[in-house]
Coordinates of N, CA and C in Angstrom, one line a residue:
M26 N 33.4 -15.3 7.6 CA 33.1 -14.0 6.2 C 31.8 -13.5 7.0
A27 N 32.5 -12.2 7.4 CA 31.8 -11.3 8.0 C 30.6 -10.4 7.1
R28 N 29.3 -10.4 7.3 CA 28.4 -9.7 6.2 C 28.5 -8.3 5.6
R29 N 28.5 -8.1 5.1 CA 28.8 -6.8 4.1 C 27.9 -5.8 4.6
K30 N 28.4 -5.0 5.7 CA 27.5 -3.4 6.4 C 26.9 -3.0 5.2
R31 N 25.9 -1.9 5.5 CA 25.0 -1.8 4.8 C 25.5 0.3 5.1
T32 N 25.9 0.9 3.7 CA 25.7 2.1 4.0 C 25.1 3.0 3.0
S33 N 24.5 4.0 3.2 CA 23.2 4.6 2.3 C 23.5 5.9 1.4
L34 N 23.7 5.7 0.2 CA 24.5 6.8 -0.7 C 23.4 7.9 -0.7
I35 N 22.0 7.3 -0.3 CA 20.9 8.5 0.0 C 20.7 9.2 1.1
L36 N 21.3 8.2 2.0 CA 21.2 9.2 3.4 C 22.3 10.0 3.5
E37 N 23.9 9.7 2.7 CA 24.4 10.8 2.6 C 24.0 11.9 1.8
K38 N 23.3 11.4 1.2 CA 23.3 12.9 -0.1 C 21.8 13.6 0.7
A39 N 20.8 12.6 1.3 CA 20.5 14.1 2.4 C 21.1 14.4 3.6
V40 N 22.0 14.0 4.1 CA 22.8 14.8 4.9 C 23.8 16.0 4.3
R41 N 24.3 16.3 3.3 CA 24.4 17.2 2.5 C 23.3 18.2 2.3
R42 N 22.3 17.6 2.0 CA 21.6 18.6 1.4 C 20.9 19.1 2.7
A43 N 20.4 18.5 3.8 CA 20.2 19.4 5.0 C 21.0 20.1 5.6
V44 N 22.4 20.2 5.6 CA 23.4 21.0 6.1 C 23.0 22.1 4.9
G45 N 23.2 22.0 3.5 CA 22.1 22.9 3.0 C 21.6 23.7 3.1
I46 N 20.1 23.1 3.2 CA 18.5 23.6 3.3 C 19.1 24.4 4.8
D47 N 19.6 23.9 5.7 CA 20.0 24.5 7.5 C 20.5 26.1 6.8
S48 N 21.8 25.9 6.4 CA 21.8 27.9 5.7 C 21.2 28.6 5.1
I49 N 20.3 28.1 4.6 CA 19.0 29.3 4.0 C 18.2 29.6 5.4
A50 N 17.8 28.7 5.8 CA 17.0 28.8 7.5 C 17.0 28.0 8.4
P51 N 17.4 27.7 9.3 CA 17.3 26.8 10.2 C 15.6 25.8 10.5
N52 N 14.8 27.2 10.6 CA 13.7 26.3 10.7 C 12.5 26.8 9.5
L53 N 13.1 26.1 8.1 CA 12.3 26.2 7.0 C 11.1 25.7 6.7
D54 N 10.1 26.2 6.4 CA 9.0 25.4 6.2 C 8.7 25.8 4.6
L55 N 8.6 25.1 3.9 CA 7.9 25.1 2.3 C 6.9 24.4 2.0
G56 N 6.0 24.1 2.7 CA 4.6 23.8 3.0 C 4.3 22.2 2.8
N57 N 3.1 21.6 2.8 CA 2.8 20.2 3.1 C 3.8 19.3 3.5
G58 N 4.5 19.5 4.7 CA 4.8 18.9 5.5 C 6.1 19.0 5.5
L59 N 6.9 20.1 4.7 CA 8.6 19.7 3.8 C 9.2 21.1 4.5
T60 N 9.5 20.2 6.2 CA 9.9 21.8 7.0 C 11.4 20.7 6.9
S61 N 12.2 21.8 7.5 CA 13.7 21.5 7.8 C 13.7 20.4 9.1
P62 N 13.1 20.6 10.4 CA 13.3 20.0 11.3 C 12.8 18.4 11.2
A63 N 11.4 18.3 10.0 CA 10.9 17.2 10.0 C 12.5 16.4 9.0
F64 N 12.6 17.0 8.2 CA 13.9 16.6 7.4 C 14.7 15.8 8.1
S65 N 15.1 16.6 8.9 CA 16.0 16.1 10.0 C 15.9 14.8 10.9
S66 N 14.7 14.8 10.8 CA 14.1 14.2 12.1 C 13.8 12.9 10.8
L67 N 13.6 12.4 10.1 CA 13.6 11.4 8.8 C 15.1 11.0 9.1
I68 N 16.2 11.8 8.8 CA 17.5 11.4 8.6 C 17.9 10.8 9.3
E69 N 17.3 11.2 11.3 CA 18.0 10.4 12.3 C 17.0 9.2 12.2
K70 N 15.8 9.1 11.7 CA 15.1 7.8 11.3 C 15.7 6.9 10.6
M71 N 16.4 7.2 9.6 CA 17.4 6.6 8.7 C 18.5 5.9 9.5
R72 N 19.1 7.0 10.2 CA 20.9 6.7 10.7 C 20.6 5.6 11.8
T73 N 19.4 6.0 12.5 CA 19.4 4.9 13.2 C 18.6 3.5 13.0
R74 N 18.1 3.5 11.6 CA 17.7 2.2 11.2 C 18.9 1.4 10.7
E75 N 19.7 2.7 10.1 CA 20.6 1.3 9.3 C 22.0 1.1 10.8
N76 N 22.0 1.6 11.8 CA 23.2 1.5 12.3 C 22.0 0.3 13.2
A77 N 21.2 0.1 13.7 CA 20.0 -1.3 14.1 C 20.3 -2.1 13.4
Y78 N 20.7 -2.1 12.2 CA 20.5 -3.4 10.8 C 22.1 -4.0 11.1
N79 N 23.0 -2.9 11.0 CA 24.5 -3.1 10.6 C 24.6 -4.0 12.1
S80 N 23.9 -3.4 13.3 CA 24.5 -4.0 14.2 C 23.7 -5.5 14.6
A81 N 22.7 -5.5 13.6 CA 21.9 -7.0 13.8 C 22.8 -8.2 12.9
L82 N 23.7 -7.5 11.9 CA 24.4 -8.1 11.1 C 25.8 -8.6 12.0
S83 N 26.2 -8.2 12.6 CA 27.2 -8.1 13.6 C 26.9 -9.2 14.5
S84 N 26.1 -9.2 15.0 CA 25.1 -10.0 16.2 C 24.8 -11.3 15.5
L85 N 24.8 -11.2 14.0 CA 23.9 -12.1 13.4 C 25.4 -13.2 13.3
D86 N 26.5 -12.5 12.4 CA 28.0 -13.0 12.0 C 28.5 -13.8 13.4
K87 N 28.3 -13.0 14.9 CA 28.9 -13.6 15.9 C 28.3 -15.3 16.5
L88 N 26.9 -14.9 16.2 CA 26.1 -16.3 16.5 C 27.0 -17.1 15.5
Y89 N 26.8 -16.7 14.1 CA 27.3 -17.9 13.4 C 28.8 -18.3 13.7
R90 N 29.5 -17.5 13.8 CA 30.8 -18.2 14.4 C 30.9 -19.4 15.9
E91 N 30.1 -18.7 16.7 CA 29.5 -19.9 17.4 C 28.7 -21.1 17.2
M92 N 28.2 -21.1 16.4 CA 27.4 -21.9 15.7 C 28.1 -23.1 15.3
L93 N 29.2 -22.4 14.2 CA 30.6 -23.3 13.5 C 31.6 -23.7 15.0
E94 N 31.9 -23.1 15.7 CA 32.7 -23.9 16.7 C 31.8 -24.6 17.5
T95 N 30.7 -24.9 17.4 CA 29.9 -25.6 18.6 C 30.0 -27.2 17.7
E96 N 29.3 -26.9 16.4 CA 29.3 -27.7 15.3 C 30.6 -28.9 15.0
N97 N 31.9 -27.8 15.5 CA 32.9 -28.2 15.2 C 33.1 -29.3 16.3
Q98 N 32.8 -28.9 17.5 CA 32.9 -29.4 18.5 C 32.1 -30.4 18.7
L99 N 31.1 -30.6 17.9 CA 30.4 -31.9 18.1 C 31.0 -32.9 17.4
G100 N 31.6 -32.5 16.1 CA 31.9 -33.7 15.1 C 33.1 -34.5 15.6
D101 N 33.8 -33.6 16.3 CA 35.0 -33.9 17.1 C 34.2 -35.3 18.1
M102 N 33.7 -34.8 19.2 CA 33.0 -35.6 20.2 C 32.2 -36.3 19.2
T103 N 31.5 -37.1 18.1 CA 30.7 -37.8 17.5 C 32.0 -39.1 17.4
E104 N 33.2 -38.0 16.7 CA 34.4 -39.2 16.1 C 34.9 -40.0 17.3
H105 N 35.0 -39.1 18.6 CA 35.8 -39.8 19.8 C 34.4 -40.8 20.7
M106 N 33.4 -40.5 20.5 CA 32.5 -41.2 20.8 C 32.2 -42.7 20.2
L107 N 32.4 -42.5 19.1 CA 32.6 -43.8 18.0 C 33.8 -44.7 18.7
M108 N 35.2 -43.8 18.8 CA 36.4 -44.7 18.4 C 36.4 -44.9 20.3
A109 N 35.4 -44.2 21.3 CA 35.4 -44.8 22.6 C 34.8 -46.6 22.9
V110 N 33.6 -46.4 21.5 CA 32.9 -47.6 22.0 C 33.8 -48.4 21.2
A111 N 34.5 -48.5 20.2 CA 35.5 -49.1 19.1 C 36.3 -49.9 19.9
T112 N 36.7 -48.7 21.4 CA 38.2 -49.3 22.2 C 37.7 -50.5 23.0
R113 N 36.5 -50.1 23.4 CA 35.8 -50.7 24.9 C 35.4 -52.3 24.2
Y114 N 34.1 -51.9 23.1 CA 33.3 -53.3 22.6 C 34.6 -53.8 21.4
G115 N 35.0 -53.2 20.9 CA 35.7 -53.7 20.2 C 35.2 -53.2 18.3
K116 N 35.9 -53.3 17.2 CA 35.2 -52.7 15.8 C 34.7 -53.9 15.2
S117 N 34.5 -54.9 15.8 CA 34.0 -56.0 14.8 C 32.7 -56.4 15.7
S118 N 31.9 -55.5 16.6 CA 30.9 -55.8 17.8 C 30.4 -55.4 17.2
V119 N 28.8 -56.1 17.8 CA 27.3 -55.3 17.5 C 27.2 -53.6 17.6
E120 N 27.7 -53.8 18.8 CA 27.7 -52.3 20.1 C 28.2 -51.3 18.9
Y121 N 29.4 -51.3 18.7 CA 29.8 -50.6 17.5 C 29.1 -50.2 16.0
G122 N 28.1 -51.1 15.6 CA 27.5 -51.1 14.6 C 26.3 -50.4 15.3
M123 N 25.8 -50.6 16.7 CA 24.5 -50.1 17.0 C 24.9 -48.5 17.4
A124 N 26.5 -47.8 16.9 CA 26.8 -46.6 17.4 C 27.1 -45.9 16.3
G125 N 26.7 -46.6 15.0 CA 26.8 -46.3 13.4 C 28.5 -46.2 13.0
G126 N 29.0 -47.0 13.7 CA 30.5 -48.0 12.8 C 30.0 -48.8 12.5
V127 N 30.5 -48.9 11.4 CA 30.6 -50.3 10.0 C 31.4 -51.8 10.8
P128 N 31.0 -52.8 11.4 CA 31.5 -53.0 12.1 C 32.5 -54.1 10.7
K129 N 33.6 -54.3 11.2 CA 35.0 -54.7 10.5 C 34.6 -55.4 9.9
N130 N 33.9 -57.1 10.8 CA 33.6 -58.5 9.2 C 32.4 -58.2 8.4
Q131 N 32.1 -56.4 8.5 CA 30.8 -56.3 7.5 C 31.4 -55.4 6.1
R132 N 32.7 -55.3 6.4 CA 33.3 -54.0 5.3 C 33.6 -55.0 4.2
R133 N 33.7 -54.2 3.3 CA 33.8 -54.5 1.9 C 35.5 -54.8 1.8
K134 N 36.0 -55.5 1.0 CA 37.3 -55.2 0.7 C 37.2 -55.3 -0.6
G135 N 37.6 -54.4 -1.4 CA 37.4 -54.3 -3.1 C 38.8 -54.4 -3.6
L136 N 39.0 -54.8 -5.2 CA 40.0 -54.9 -5.5 C 40.6 -53.7 -5.8
R137 N 41.9 -53.5 -6.6 CA 42.6 -52.3 -6.9 C 42.1 -52.4 -8.6
G138 N 41.4 -51.0 -8.8 CA 40.9 -50.7 -10.1 C 39.6 -51.2 -10.3
E139 N 38.9 -51.7 -9.2 CA 37.3 -52.5 -9.4 C 36.2 -51.2 -8.7
S140 N 35.4 -50.8 -9.4 CA 34.4 -50.4 -8.6 C 33.9 -50.9 -7.7
P141 N 33.3 -50.1 -6.7 CA 32.7 -50.5 -5.5 C 31.6 -51.1 -5.3
T142 N 30.7 -51.7 -6.7 CA 30.1 -52.3 -7.0 C 30.4 -53.6 -8.2
S143 N 30.5 -54.3 -8.0 CA 31.0 -55.5 -8.7 C 29.9 -55.6 -9.5
S144 N 30.7 -56.7 -10.5 CA 29.6 -56.9 -11.8 C 28.7 -58.3 -12.0
A145 N 28.9 -58.7 -10.9 CA 28.2 -59.6 -10.1 C 26.7 -59.2 -9.7
E146 N 26.7 -58.1 -9.5 CA 25.6 -57.4 -8.5 C 24.8 -56.6 -9.9
Q147 N 25.7 -56.1 -10.9 CA 24.8 -55.1 -11.6 C 23.7 -56.5 -12.6
P148 N 22.5 -56.2 -12.9 CA 22.0 -56.8 -13.8 C 22.4 -56.4 -15.1
Q149 N 22.5 -57.5 -16.3 CA 22.7 -57.3 -17.6 C 22.1 -57.9 -18.6
F150 N 21.4 -57.0 -19.4 CA 20.3 -57.2 -20.4 C 20.5 -57.4 -22.0
V151 N 20.7 -57.9 -22.6 CA 20.1 -57.8 -23.6 C 18.4 -57.4 -24.6
A152 N 18.5 -56.1 -25.4 CA 17.2 -55.6 -25.8 C 17.2 -55.7 -27.6
S153 N 16.7 -55.9 -27.7 CA 16.8 -56.3 -29.9 C 15.9 -55.1 -30.0
V154 N 16.0 -54.5 -30.8 CA 15.3 -53.6 -31.4 C 15.6 -53.8 -32.8
E155 N 14.1 -53.6 -33.6 CA 13.8 -53.5 -35.0 C 13.4 -52.1 -35.3
G156 N 14.2 -52.2 -36.3 CA 14.3 -51.0 -37.3 C 13.2 -50.5 -37.9
K157 N 13.5 -49.4 -39.2 CA 12.6 -49.4 -40.0 C 12.9 -50.0 -41.2
N158 N 14.2 -50.4 -41.3 CA 14.1 -51.3 -42.7 C 14.3 -52.6 -42.4
G159 N 14.0 -52.9 -41.0 CA 13.8 -54.7 -41.1 C 15.0 -55.3 -40.2
K160 N 16.1 -53.9 -40.0 CA 17.5 -55.1 -39.8 C 17.2 -54.9 -38.4
K161 N 17.9 -55.7 -37.7 CA 17.4 -55.8 -36.2 C 18.8 -55.2 -35.4
A162 N 19.1 -54.7 -34.3 CA 20.5 -54.0 -33.9 C 20.4 -54.5 -32.3
A163 N 21.1 -54.8 -31.5 CA 21.4 -55.2 -30.2 C 21.7 -54.4 -29.4
A164 N 21.4 -53.9 -28.2 CA 22.0 -53.1 -27.1 C 22.3 -53.9 -26.0
T165 N 23.4 -53.9 -25.1 CA 23.7 -54.7 -23.7 C 23.6 -53.6 -22.8
S166 N 23.4 -53.6 -21.6 CA 23.5 -52.8 -20.6 C 24.5 -53.5 -19.7

């Protein structure tokens, strides 16, 4: 998705105002540095900066798309490299594990409906808590 380019409402307003001021006098000088040429110069400076910003966004979008394309290529090659190691050495080999795969003989096979961690691995404990009224309650986990 391309980044949204910027348009300045203030720049558009300033351009309209400059046209109106130029219709009064092309070199109007209102004192304190408020001249028609200075105003036009600042308008052009803003237009140049806005164009540079929008151009940089376009370049950034291009770099981002190129990076994503390279990332996809890298992901594909990573998968192909692992599959090539599996083809050459086998999925049960040490080399397959060294390349980042899980050797076939080390995979856990779970039964349907069973969570990935078995109940034998989960510790269970019983805690008894005595309340204010002297009654004991038991909680299991």
